[in-house]
Each structure stands twice: as structure tokens, then as C-alpha cells.
Amino acid sequence: MRAIISGLSARKILDSRGNPTIEVELIANSKAGEIVGHGKAAAPSGASTGRHEVVAFPKGGVDEAVKEIDEIFAKLLGADVSEQGRIDALLRKIDGTRDLHRIGGNTTVAISMAVAKAAASSAKTPLYRHLGKDGATGLPYPLGNILGGGAHAGKMAPDIQEFLAVPVGARRFVDAAFANTKVHKRVRSMIEEKDKTFTGGKGDEGAWAPNLDNLAALEIFTQACEDVSDELGFQIRPGLDLASSSMYDAKKGKYVYKREGKLRDTGEQIEFVLDAIKSHKLFYVEDPLREDDFRSFAELTKKVRNCLICGDDLFVTNVDRIRKGIKLHAANSVLIKPNQIGTISGTIAAVELAKQNGYTPVMSHRSGETTDETIAHLAVGLGCPIIKTGTVGGERIAKLNELIRIEEELGDRARMGNLPFK
Ligand code: 2PG
Ligand code: MG
């Protein structure tokens, strides 16, 4: 049955930081004029954005994006929502720029996600199944942000942006999600033991933001992962997102660890990360180096075994950059953020390219989020074995709880995603 775009509207809504973002609603009609599909989607936004991401909003911000929706609608009117690729190409054409700065990558990604949701609803199937068909049965391991600092918290918090727990031993998604919340609680009490003045402060993603340096935070965090692993009887491994581009000072040619009062050149940065991987058996390290340093990424990746080296700002969900990384052996994992590239088709292409080359795709939220749950479906539908979407907080649990529902709906067919190692 055909489902034709017959309505598109946009509004300004709040994100989790209280900043404005865009939400769109799309309606699809049958040929006879009956409503057969509906999709609503909102775009997130980053604080530690990569330099090579698409531009989120046009010059006038969200208000301008909302104003432009009628012009966009006029050009999409009559398109069939099942033709995701064609509609995404049309969105790019309407914008007309490479980095989508005219109408904004957040505008295009919200529309693109709403199109996918309307297509799923018109086919009377959940989005994950619409995308991945009957093969979409793998639940992602949740990468839970437990403790952090950097661009997501105040200045006395650690320089490292995210300390991330990965419950690799969990048999079910629901157990994995609750394991992360246990680590989160445990870390709070460990911080309180160490710092009697801790007020319970959190960063943008609900991770604790204590007055601790990197190594003290790493000690507490990895100990908490071990304690909760013992308690639950399955393994929870530690990971980090260094978000190194936020730390890099191009003039000095060094990584600036403000909280620690240390500067590290590239060689020292690689040593620092290698040491952390070895001494704490890290399972996952994201953006250990700045966003354009493919070669140093490769140097680090060559030296590690059984640790995912994931590129976020390095790849920005962009197939050209991922291809370059693959050629140079820069990493072994790709962070996937739909709004870095602006469309569902661009997101699918990035996941496929990663998978074809043995790079583990990690679906991801942004630090500024809404309660939109689309990425939960994308993770299952596109077969990403890991999702980074926080641990607590309404905008984070929106995705986690959706995955719990998906796991329940899949019943006997549900399984955990395929990790390259554990
Ligand atoms: C990251 C993200 C999400 P931001 O660096 O991976 O955790 O942060 O959305 O601020 O880029
Ligand atoms: Mg990151």
C-alpha cells in the first residue's frame, strides 16, 4: 500500500540541557486520502561536537528551521515514505550544501527519522523490524555513562569526558541496563566515602561529576565495575570516552588536562591511554586522540588487543572519513550518531560500511537529548551490538526502556548482539 507524505509540521521543543531543538511530525496518506502512517521525531545536540559534523541548525537557529518547514514540505509532498533513500537524497538537495548548513542537519535528521517511523507505522510494524526485517533480533549492550567531566560537567570534574560501563556478560538487555544502574549507585557511595563534600552533582548525561582527578576517578569506577560484576555474577567491563579533541590545544600541539594541570604531547597521550587500557583492562576507548589524527589512532590501535578503539569525532558517522580510517587501520569501532550526518540513509551507510570491514558500530545518543527513542530502534534494526545512551535520567531511560520493550516483544527470538570479543 502506498503511504504518501501529506502533512509535515515542526515545533521548537526543549532538550535535556534546556536548549531549544526541533521536533517534527509527519503524516502519510493512502491514495484514497486516508491517514495510514504517522511519525514524530526530535533531534538531539552535542556539546563536544566534531569539527566535521554537519551543521545542526541554520543561521537563525531552531526558530529559522521551524519557519522553513513549509518550504520543505512543499518539496516532499507526495513522496512515498517507503522510499527512504530517495527522500533523504531530496532533503540533501533541498539544502544544497555539503554540511547541511542551509536548513540544518538537525532539521533533516528529524524529518528523515519521522519518515522512517511513518513508513513503519504504515506497514504496521515496529521501526526496528521495518529496518532490519526478521533478522533484527539482537539487543545492543548498553554502554552506560557512570562518571564524567570534560565538556559535560563543571571544571573540578575529571578531564576525561565519560567513564562507561559495558555489561558484556549480561544475557538479557534488561539485566544489562540494571547492571549499569547498580554501578552508577555504587560509584556514588564510593565517591561519598572519598569526598565528604560531594553534593551528588551530575553532568549533562546524568553521570556523576565529582571533584576528582582522572586516575582517582578511574580507580573508583573500575572497582565499582568489579564489585557489581561479583555481586551479579556476570562481567561488567570498563570503558572511556576521552573526547580528546575537546582537550587538544592546536597552538601548543598538546592535550591539556586542566584538572590535572598536565600537558601531554601525542606520544604521551598514546602512552597514557595504553597504560589505562592495560592496567584497568578497558574494553572500550572512544576518541583517545584528536579528530584529525588518523595516524596516531592507527598507532594506538595496532598496540592493543581485545579493546575497542572507537572513533566519534574522528569519523562523525561519515562514510568518507570511515573509509579513510579503514584504509589506515585507524580504529576498530565507529560511533554512530544520526545527527552527525543528517539522515537515516547516511546512518545506515555508515553502519553497513563499518560492519563490512569488521568495525563494531556503536549507536549513540548526544549529550543534549530529548525523550525521542528512535536510536533504540536503529540499534536493533541496523544490528549494532552496542548502544551508548546513558544510564539514568528521563531522556536516557526513554531509549533504555524502549529496548526493554523491544526485548520483551521479541520474546524467544531476542538475543544479545555479537561482540567481537568479551
Ligand atoms: C560523545 C557525546 C555523547 P556530545 O562525545 O560521545 O556522549 O557527547 O553529544 O556532547 O558530542
Ligand atoms: Mg564521544
PDB file of C-alpha atoms and ligand atoms in Angstrom, residues 48 161-162 241 243 286-287 312-313 335 337 388, ligand 2:
ATOM      1  CA  SER A  48      31.703  18.115  22.284  1.00  0.00           C
ATOM      2  CA  GLN A 161      34.527  13.129  29.482  1.00  0.00           C
ATOM      3  CA  GLU A 162      32.945   9.717  30.122  1.00  0.00           C
ATOM      4  CA  ASP A 241      35.385   8.392  26.101  1.00  0.00           C
ATOM      5  CA  ALA A 243      36.705  13.194  23.739  1.00  0.00           C
ATOM      6  CA  GLU A 286      36.467   6.355  22.378  1.00  0.00           C
ATOM      7  CA  ASP A 287      38.300   9.292  20.822  1.00  0.00           C
ATOM      8  CA  ASP A 312      33.432   9.521  17.242  1.00  0.00           C
ATOM      9  CA  ASP A 313      34.726  12.985  16.299  1.00  0.00           C
ATOM     10  CA  LEU A 335      30.366   5.675  16.888  1.00  0.00           C
ATOM     11  CA  LYS A 337      25.216   9.437  15.693  1.00  0.00           C
ATOM     12  CA  LYS A 388      25.661   4.415  24.153  1.00  0.00           C
TER      13      LYS A 388
HETATM   14 MG    MG B   2      32.395  10.895  22.062  1.00  0.00          MG
END
